[in-house]
Amino acid sequence: MKKRLLGFFALLFVTVAYGQTIRYVYETSVNPDSINLVDLKNEKTFLDIKGNKSLFISESKLMKDSLQVAFFKSEEAKEANKSKKKEKEKDEKKFPKAGMKIEPTFFEYFITKNIAEKQVYYYDRVLNKQIYYKEDRPLNWEIMNVTEKQNGYNAQKAVVNFGGRIWTAWFTKDIPISDGPYKFNGLPGLIVKLEDDKGDYKFDLVKKITIQNAFEEEIRPDAKQSTRVEFNGDKAALELEFGKNKRSIAESSERGIKPSGGVGRPGGGMPGGGRRGRPSGGMDNEGTSLASGNFNNVSLNTGNQNPIELK
């Protein structure tokens, strides 16, 4: 009987632990200008780890995406309960308040990893179309015999050449997770500090929290698979396709022809950066407005002023 109880509680512990998401919060500093060293812009990025999988995403993008999902679910609920006034009022209370803002982000994309297999996937989108690729470049870390206290952890130094930048990472074996912010992984411990040689990007681990039922980014079944080499070309082709569809709908409207369909909600942005002095996504300095469900008030051609990968 005792063995059965021990087995039951062991199984319960594993089930509960696997259902939890451990979030590592990084204070992230970015130089928005690739030519001049200007004041660094700060935002939070998250590394969410659940089981053997991880999600890297900025706080602003996670908020925007999760509120967008909640909004449209509420819209569906309202449609199904039009005749029930009380239910309608209850649903409306769940909507983001008019005028609520989400700050712009330099990371208008998300990255998933299979930690054990060291597989990294980069996800972006053009309007309502998701596009992704699997990272094909290994990270050839040089682990140094240098240890220091970094962000409250006993850490060891490692260096890697990746994406046209030399990156210095400090990892801790006290957290035996072979992962880190952005695409970085493969070290014998979690990365607690990461910065590039040009002073453009810096990630500092500031907090660890446990979350039940954390928001998870949806991987859409119709997502377009690309390759790292062909990604920008495939993304530009999607932008061109959506641009043609948008013009066609506009011309039909001008002629008084009711279009049979429409383009998706705008969104996305080039990886790693936006127009000069702005994060990606084409958002203005006021952030993204959530009033009336306008979650993605962005333009298609945002440019790529200071990408995290230079090549």
Short mmCIF file of C-alpha atoms in Angstrom, two decimals, residues 24-30 40-47 56-58 106-107 109 111 150-151 165 167-170 180-184 191-196 199-206 272 308:
data_model
loop_
_atom_site.label_atom_id
_atom_site.label_comp_id
_atom_site.label_asym_id
_atom_site.label_seq_id
_atom_site.Cartn_x
_atom_site.Cartn_y
_atom_site.Cartn_z
CA TYR A 24 12.74 33.28 -17.10
CA VAL A 25 12.42 37.05 -17.47
CA TYR A 26 15.23 38.95 -19.20
CA GLU A 27 15.71 42.70 -19.07
CA THR A 28 16.65 43.33 -22.68
CA SER A 29 18.47 46.39 -24.02
CA VAL A 30 18.58 47.20 -27.74
CA LEU A 40 19.45 51.89 -25.59
CA LYS A 41 15.78 50.94 -25.52
CA ASN A 42 14.67 48.52 -22.82
CA GLU A 43 11.97 45.90 -22.80
CA LYS A 44 11.32 42.52 -21.23
CA THR A 45 11.67 39.24 -23.06
CA PHE A 46 10.57 35.84 -21.76
CA LEU A 47 12.00 32.37 -22.02
CA PHE A 56 11.25 32.90 -26.57
CA ILE A 57 8.95 35.91 -26.92
CA SER A 58 8.84 39.54 -25.90
CA PHE A 106 11.99 44.85 -31.16
CA PHE A 107 11.00 41.18 -31.31
CA TYR A 109 8.33 37.19 -33.83
CA ILE A 111 11.17 31.29 -31.37
CA GLN A 150 26.44 37.41 -12.88
CA ASN A 151 22.92 38.58 -12.02
CA ARG A 165 28.19 39.23 -34.22
CA TRP A 167 28.34 36.99 -28.51
CA THR A 168 29.53 36.63 -24.93
CA ALA A 169 27.33 34.50 -22.70
CA TRP A 170 27.44 33.76 -19.00
CA GLY A 180 18.86 30.90 -23.31
CA PRO A 181 17.29 33.95 -24.99
CA TYR A 182 16.71 34.22 -28.73
CA LYS A 183 18.20 31.23 -30.62
CA PHE A 184 21.00 30.64 -28.13
CA ILE A 191 22.32 31.64 -19.98
CA VAL A 192 21.90 34.37 -17.36
CA LYS A 193 23.64 37.14 -19.29
CA LEU A 194 24.23 37.63 -23.02
CA GLU A 195 25.60 40.54 -25.04
CA ASP A 196 27.12 41.18 -28.47
CA GLY A 199 26.92 46.86 -27.81
CA ASP A 200 23.60 46.61 -29.64
CA TYR A 201 21.93 43.76 -27.73
CA LYS A 202 22.07 42.74 -24.10
CA PHE A 203 19.97 40.21 -22.15
CA ASP A 204 20.07 40.06 -18.33
CA LEU A 205 18.13 37.44 -16.39
CA VAL A 206 16.25 39.28 -13.65
CA GLY A 272 15.11 41.99 -35.26
CA ILE A 308 19.94 41.02 -34.37
#
